[in-house]
Amino acid sequence: MLASSATNALKQLSSGTKFDLIITDMNMPEVDGIGLAKSIRKKDADIPLILLSSTGNEQLKHEMHLFNTVLTKPTKHHLLYKHIADQLKDIEVAPQPNQPTIINQFSKDMAERYPMDILIAEDNFVNQKVILHILKKMGYNPDVSSNGHEVLDAVAKRNYHLILMDIQMPEMDGLEATRFIREHLKIQPVIVALTANAMTEDREICLNAGMNDYLSKPMKLNEVISVLEKWGTAAKQPSN
């Protein structure tokens, strides 16, 4: 989730929504990153906090204890990814309650029964980690792209059976990347849309762009398993 100010961030934190990580800028209107961190620490002393700051801030030298990591802007993509991954490495994906059959299927046997090369196209680092965790628990070893251009680079080098394609990505979104793949790729992958929008018209937009299937975010284990079984079974069938 995004917050435009420290005040807005604190409202979201007080709403009851659980957050696993907070990334804040140092320079914000009304209350800066240090002020926000002090308020957060009064409510939650353990939540990981990453600060993005310009160089030369004297006040920050005395407040480093408030943050798990401080990164200098502009922050390189791979460096931010590394620190986010480090802070989230101990987070486990909890299975859905009252779904014992899903818990049984949440194993490495899945990839053995339905072997596929999978590409995750998702620009949100936390979402990437969650999807990677789920698929790796099932025995898959997916690749990850953060925007449509990276997707096109990836499919040019490797033939994927399945692409989990986020709709809203920077530079080139999932719909545009899908249309390009459908027009230019000789070997066609199955493309499953990932979107936070659950409206029927959004589903139709995805399918009209050339996508094969649809998953709503946040993803549910039973729906992920259903998609993998459906298209994994199809991948086993001999082509005519």
mmCIF file of C-alpha atoms in Angstrom:
data_model
loop_
_atom_site.group_PDB
_atom_site.id
_atom_site.type_symbol
_atom_site.label_atom_id
_atom_site.label_comp_id
_atom_site.label_asym_id
_atom_site.label_seq_id
_atom_site.Cartn_x
_atom_site.Cartn_y
_atom_site.Cartn_z
ATOM 1 C CA MET A 1 0.000 0.000 0.000
ATOM 2 C CA LEU A 2 1.063 3.583 -0.607
ATOM 3 C CA ALA A 3 0.818 6.582 1.719
ATOM 4 C CA SER A 4 1.375 10.167 0.577
ATOM 5 C CA SER A 5 2.390 11.460 4.022
ATOM 6 C CA ALA A 6 3.342 10.302 7.505
ATOM 7 C CA THR A 7 -0.155 11.158 8.743
ATOM 8 C CA ASN A 8 -1.708 8.988 6.054
ATOM 9 C CA ALA A 9 0.741 6.182 6.826
ATOM 10 C CA LEU A 10 -0.176 6.212 10.533
ATOM 11 C CA LYS A 11 -3.883 6.076 9.655
ATOM 12 C CA GLN A 12 -3.270 2.972 7.551
ATOM 13 C CA LEU A 13 -1.217 1.396 10.335
ATOM 14 C CA SER A 14 -4.062 2.068 12.788
ATOM 15 C CA SER A 15 -6.676 0.566 10.472
ATOM 16 C CA GLY A 16 -5.924 -2.991 11.551
ATOM 17 C CA THR A 17 -4.212 -4.012 8.312
ATOM 18 C CA LYS A 18 -1.108 -6.111 8.963
ATOM 19 C CA PHE A 19 2.113 -4.892 7.333
ATOM 20 C CA ASP A 20 5.317 -6.910 7.096
ATOM 21 C CA LEU A 21 7.612 -4.054 6.058
ATOM 22 C CA ILE A 22 7.603 -0.261 5.865
ATOM 23 C CA ILE A 23 9.705 1.809 3.455
ATOM 24 C CA THR A 24 9.708 5.530 4.176
ATOM 25 C CA ASP A 25 11.307 8.595 2.658
ATOM 26 C CA MET A 26 13.220 10.995 4.891
ATOM 27 C CA ASN A 27 11.792 14.166 3.352
ATOM 28 C CA MET A 28 7.997 14.276 3.615
ATOM 29 C CA PRO A 29 5.519 17.083 4.267
ATOM 30 C CA GLU A 30 4.516 17.843 7.878
ATOM 31 C CA VAL A 31 6.344 14.905 9.502
ATOM 32 C CA ASP A 32 9.639 13.530 8.183
ATOM 33 C CA GLY A 33 10.820 9.915 8.133
ATOM 34 C CA ILE A 34 12.373 10.140 11.601
ATOM 35 C CA GLY A 35 9.160 11.482 13.119
ATOM 36 C CA LEU A 36 7.179 8.743 11.433
ATOM 37 C CA ALA A 37 9.608 6.081 12.655
ATOM 38 C CA LYS A 38 9.325 7.312 16.263
ATOM 39 C CA SER A 39 5.521 7.049 16.081
ATOM 40 C CA ILE A 40 5.701 3.599 14.530
ATOM 41 C CA ARG A 41 8.166 2.328 17.140
ATOM 42 C CA LYS A 42 5.742 3.324 19.929
ATOM 43 C CA LYS A 43 3.171 0.972 18.371
ATOM 44 C CA ASP A 44 5.442 -1.742 16.969
ATOM 45 C CA ALA A 45 9.060 -2.102 18.006
ATOM 46 C CA ASP A 46 9.773 -5.024 15.686
ATOM 47 C CA ILE A 47 8.353 -4.205 12.257
ATOM 48 C CA PRO A 48 11.178 -3.774 9.691
ATOM 49 C CA LEU A 49 11.727 -0.132 8.720
ATOM 50 C CA ILE A 50 13.762 0.946 5.683
ATOM 51 C CA LEU A 51 14.594 4.637 5.283
ATOM 52 C CA LEU A 52 15.421 6.273 1.954
ATOM 53 C CA SER A 53 17.470 9.410 2.567
ATOM 54 C CA SER A 54 19.684 11.901 0.785
ATOM 55 C CA THR A 55 23.232 12.332 2.055
ATOM 56 C CA GLY A 56 24.282 14.945 4.602
ATOM 57 C CA ASN A 57 21.501 14.652 7.191
ATOM 58 C CA GLU A 58 23.075 15.357 10.596
ATOM 59 C CA GLN A 59 19.951 14.539 12.581
ATOM 60 C CA LEU A 60 19.840 11.052 11.122
ATOM 61 C CA LYS A 61 23.193 10.171 12.690
ATOM 62 C CA HIS A 62 21.544 10.198 16.124
ATOM 63 C CA GLU A 63 18.429 8.275 15.075
ATOM 64 C CA MET A 64 19.869 5.297 13.192
ATOM 65 C CA HIS A 65 18.536 2.925 15.869
ATOM 66 C CA LEU A 66 15.008 3.549 14.612
ATOM 67 C CA PHE A 67 15.678 1.820 11.292
ATOM 68 C CA ASN A 68 16.693 -1.637 10.171
ATOM 69 C CA THR A 69 18.293 -0.220 7.037
ATOM 70 C CA VAL A 70 19.097 3.260 5.710
ATOM 71 C CA LEU A 71 19.668 3.576 1.965
ATOM 72 C CA THR A 72 20.990 6.626 0.146
ATOM 73 C CA LYS A 73 18.943 8.037 -2.740
ATOM 74 C CA PRO A 74 18.927 7.416 -5.605
ATOM 75 C CA THR A 75 18.797 3.758 -4.576
ATOM 76 C CA LYS A 76 19.810 1.098 -7.061
ATOM 77 C CA HIS A 77 17.100 -1.437 -7.890
ATOM 78 C CA HIS A 78 19.132 -4.519 -6.960
ATOM 79 C CA LEU A 79 20.279 -2.980 -3.667
ATOM 80 C CA LEU A 80 16.741 -2.159 -2.580
ATOM 81 C CA TYR A 81 15.634 -5.665 -3.556
ATOM 82 C CA LYS A 82 18.441 -7.210 -1.487
ATOM 83 C CA HIS A 83 17.574 -5.277 1.667
ATOM 84 C CA ILE A 84 13.844 -5.970 1.306
ATOM 85 C CA ALA A 85 14.556 -9.668 0.835
ATOM 86 C CA ASP A 86 16.850 -9.643 3.891
ATOM 87 C CA GLN A 87 14.163 -8.102 6.085
ATOM 88 C CA LEU A 88 11.456 -10.482 4.852
ATOM 89 C CA LYS A 89 13.485 -13.687 4.772
ATOM 90 C CA ASP A 90 11.918 -15.096 7.940
ATOM 91 C CA ILE A 91 8.318 -14.418 6.928
ATOM 92 C CA GLU A 92 6.327 -17.534 6.171
ATOM 93 C CA VAL A 93 3.218 -17.716 4.000
ATOM 94 C CA ALA A 94 0.442 -19.000 6.234
ATOM 95 C CA PRO A 95 -1.864 -21.611 4.686
ATOM 96 C CA GLN A 96 -5.541 -20.700 4.437
ATOM 97 C CA PRO A 97 -7.604 -21.850 7.449
ATOM 98 C CA ASN A 98 -10.033 -24.776 7.137
ATOM 99 C CA GLN A 99 -8.403 -26.053 3.941
ATOM 100 C CA PRO A 100 -6.624 -29.326 4.861
ATOM 101 C CA THR A 101 -6.505 -30.604 1.285
ATOM 102 C CA ILE A 102 -4.655 -27.448 0.203
ATOM 103 C CA ILE A 103 -2.110 -27.858 2.987
ATOM 104 C CA ASN A 104 -1.431 -31.394 1.778
ATOM 105 C CA GLN A 105 -0.888 -30.173 -1.781
ATOM 106 C CA PHE A 106 1.417 -27.358 -0.671
ATOM 107 C CA SER A 107 4.489 -29.537 -1.239
ATOM 108 C CA LYS A 108 7.301 -30.191 -3.691
ATOM 109 C CA ASP A 109 5.249 -33.008 -5.173
ATOM 110 C CA MET A 110 3.367 -30.361 -7.175
ATOM 111 C CA ALA A 111 6.290 -29.590 -9.486
ATOM 112 C CA GLU A 112 6.940 -33.305 -9.981
ATOM 113 C CA ARG A 113 3.353 -33.934 -11.049
ATOM 114 C CA TYR A 114 3.054 -30.786 -13.144
ATOM 115 C CA PRO A 115 6.558 -29.828 -14.343
ATOM 116 C CA MET A 116 6.660 -26.349 -15.883
ATOM 117 C CA ASP A 117 9.118 -23.522 -16.478
ATOM 118 C CA ILE A 118 7.468 -20.499 -14.867
ATOM 119 C CA LEU A 119 8.111 -16.758 -15.164
ATOM 120 C CA ILE A 120 6.753 -14.322 -12.560
ATOM 121 C CA ALA A 121 6.120 -10.832 -13.946
ATOM 122 C CA GLU A 122 5.537 -8.617 -10.903
ATOM 123 C CA ASP A 123 7.043 -5.243 -9.966
ATOM 124 C CA ASN A 124 6.095 -5.263 -6.271
ATOM 125 C CA PHE A 125 8.976 -6.742 -4.243
ATOM 126 C CA VAL A 126 6.774 -8.089 -1.452
ATOM 127 C CA ASN A 127 4.398 -9.727 -3.931
ATOM 128 C CA GLN A 128 7.407 -11.218 -5.711
ATOM 129 C CA LYS A 129 8.614 -12.762 -2.466
ATOM 130 C CA VAL A 130 5.195 -14.221 -1.619
ATOM 131 C CA ILE A 131 4.724 -15.772 -5.075
ATOM 132 C CA LEU A 132 8.293 -17.110 -5.093
ATOM 133 C CA HIS A 133 7.786 -18.624 -1.655
ATOM 134 C CA ILE A 134 4.587 -20.392 -2.715
ATOM 135 C CA LEU A 135 6.044 -21.785 -5.935
ATOM 136 C CA LYS A 136 9.332 -22.855 -4.373
ATOM 137 C CA LYS A 137 7.432 -24.700 -1.646
ATOM 138 C CA MET A 138 5.791 -26.629 -4.468
ATOM 139 C CA GLY A 139 9.161 -27.469 -6.016
ATOM 140 C CA TYR A 140 9.257 -24.892 -8.789
ATOM 141 C CA ASN A 141 12.213 -22.603 -9.505
ATOM 142 C CA PRO A 142 10.634 -19.635 -11.302
ATOM 143 C CA ASP A 143 12.355 -16.646 -12.886
ATOM 144 C CA VAL A 144 11.261 -13.101 -12.021
ATOM 145 C CA SER A 145 10.790 -9.972 -14.142
ATOM 146 C CA SER A 146 9.801 -6.553 -12.810
ATOM 147 C CA ASN A 147 8.279 -4.963 -15.922
ATOM 148 C CA GLY A 148 7.101 -5.763 -19.425
ATOM 149 C CA HIS A 149 10.452 -5.061 -21.056
ATOM 150 C CA GLU A 150 12.162 -7.549 -18.745
ATOM 151 C CA VAL A 151 9.458 -10.081 -19.606
ATOM 152 C CA LEU A 152 10.188 -9.733 -23.312
ATOM 153 C CA ASP A 153 13.919 -10.109 -22.650
ATOM 154 C CA ALA A 154 13.232 -13.262 -20.628
ATOM 155 C CA VAL A 155 10.954 -14.947 -23.191
ATOM 156 C CA ALA A 156 13.490 -14.207 -25.930
ATOM 157 C CA LYS A 157 16.024 -16.358 -24.049
ATOM 158 C CA ARG A 158 13.819 -19.148 -22.703
ATOM 159 C CA ASN A 159 10.597 -20.921 -23.624
ATOM 160 C CA TYR A 160 8.297 -20.723 -20.604
ATOM 161 C CA HIS A 161 5.300 -22.958 -20.099
ATOM 162 C CA LEU A 162 3.558 -20.447 -17.833
ATOM 163 C CA ILE A 163 3.820 -16.711 -17.139
ATOM 164 C CA LEU A 164 2.121 -15.171 -14.096
ATOM 165 C CA MET A 165 1.677 -11.656 -15.468
ATOM 166 C CA ASP A 166 0.881 -8.641 -13.304
ATOM 167 C CA ILE A 167 -1.349 -6.190 -15.157
ATOM 168 C CA GLN A 168 0.057 -2.969 -13.713
ATOM 169 C CA MET A 169 3.825 -2.730 -14.169
ATOM 170 C CA PRO A 170 6.072 0.258 -14.938
ATOM 171 C CA GLU A 171 7.522 1.001 -18.396
ATOM 172 C CA MET A 172 5.424 -1.702 -20.120
ATOM 173 C CA ASP A 173 2.364 -3.191 -18.437
ATOM 174 C CA GLY A 174 1.192 -6.795 -18.548
ATOM 175 C CA LEU A 175 -1.429 -6.240 -21.223
ATOM 176 C CA GLU A 176 1.042 -4.663 -23.636
ATOM 177 C CA ALA A 177 3.636 -7.359 -22.967
ATOM 178 C CA THR A 178 1.018 -10.055 -23.583
ATOM 179 C CA ARG A 179 -0.051 -8.534 -26.891
ATOM 180 C CA PHE A 180 3.574 -8.409 -28.036
ATOM 181 C CA ILE A 181 4.118 -12.055 -27.064
ATOM 182 C CA ARG A 182 0.991 -13.167 -28.890
ATOM 183 C CA GLU A 183 2.043 -11.320 -32.037
ATOM 184 C CA HIS A 184 5.723 -12.242 -32.155
ATOM 185 C CA LEU A 185 6.518 -15.433 -30.253
ATOM 186 C CA LYS A 186 6.670 -18.685 -32.196
ATOM 187 C CA ILE A 187 6.271 -20.903 -29.114
ATOM 188 C CA GLN A 188 3.415 -19.519 -27.054
ATOM 189 C CA PRO A 189 3.316 -19.705 -23.241
ATOM 190 C CA VAL A 190 0.223 -19.833 -21.094
ATOM 191 C CA ILE A 191 -0.257 -16.348 -19.606
ATOM 192 C CA VAL A 192 -2.202 -15.946 -16.372
ATOM 193 C CA ALA A 193 -3.183 -12.407 -15.363
ATOM 194 C CA LEU A 194 -2.431 -11.184 -11.836
ATOM 195 C CA THR A 195 -4.602 -8.246 -10.852
ATOM 196 C CA ALA A 196 -6.119 -6.666 -7.775
ATOM 197 C CA ASN A 197 -9.269 -5.879 -9.763
ATOM 198 C CA ALA A 198 -11.885 -8.619 -9.528
ATOM 199 C CA MET A 199 -14.539 -7.057 -11.747
ATOM 200 C CA THR A 200 -15.918 -9.056 -14.670
ATOM 201 C CA GLU A 201 -14.950 -6.345 -17.158
ATOM 202 C CA ASP A 202 -11.331 -6.485 -15.955
ATOM 203 C CA ARG A 203 -11.277 -10.212 -16.586
ATOM 204 C CA GLU A 204 -12.586 -9.616 -20.091
ATOM 205 C CA ILE A 205 -9.861 -7.026 -20.761
ATOM 206 C CA CYS A 206 -7.220 -9.581 -19.765
ATOM 207 C CA LEU A 207 -8.664 -12.327 -21.929
ATOM 208 C CA ASN A 208 -9.110 -9.975 -24.883
ATOM 209 C CA ALA A 209 -5.415 -9.035 -24.639
ATOM 210 C CA GLY A 210 -4.554 -12.701 -25.193
ATOM 211 C CA MET A 211 -4.241 -13.983 -21.640
ATOM 212 C CA ASN A 212 -5.400 -17.514 -20.913
ATOM 213 C CA ASP A 213 -6.496 -17.235 -17.317
ATOM 214 C CA TYR A 214 -6.874 -14.943 -14.343
ATOM 215 C CA LEU A 215 -5.832 -14.789 -10.665
ATOM 216 C CA SER A 216 -6.967 -12.096 -8.241
ATOM 217 C CA LYS A 217 -4.550 -10.534 -5.743
ATOM 218 C CA PRO A 218 -4.018 -11.280 -2.951
ATOM 219 C CA MET A 219 -3.734 -14.809 -4.315
ATOM 220 C CA LYS A 220 -5.409 -17.731 -2.539
ATOM 221 C CA LEU A 221 -3.586 -21.052 -2.355
ATOM 222 C CA ASN A 222 -6.501 -23.072 -3.688
ATOM 223 C CA GLU A 223 -6.756 -20.802 -6.745
ATOM 224 C CA VAL A 224 -3.002 -20.979 -7.432
ATOM 225 C CA ILE A 225 -3.077 -24.767 -7.148
ATOM 226 C CA SER A 226 -6.101 -24.948 -9.441
ATOM 227 C CA VAL A 227 -4.333 -22.871 -12.116
ATOM 228 C CA LEU A 228 -1.136 -24.939 -11.886
ATOM 229 C CA GLU A 229 -3.070 -28.195 -12.138
ATOM 230 C CA LYS A 230 -5.168 -26.917 -15.039
ATOM 231 C CA TRP A 231 -2.310 -25.654 -17.196
ATOM 232 C CA GLY A 232 0.173 -28.251 -15.966
ATOM 233 C CA THR A 233 -2.174 -30.944 -17.193
ATOM 234 C CA ALA A 234 -2.571 -29.131 -20.511
ATOM 235 C CA ALA A 235 1.227 -28.924 -20.880
ATOM 236 C CA LYS A 236 1.421 -32.726 -20.659
ATOM 237 C CA GLN A 237 -0.996 -33.220 -23.527
ATOM 238 C CA PRO A 238 0.616 -33.858 -26.946
ATOM 239 C CA SER A 239 0.064 -31.014 -29.399
ATOM 240 C CA ASN A 240 -1.715 -31.770 -32.671
#
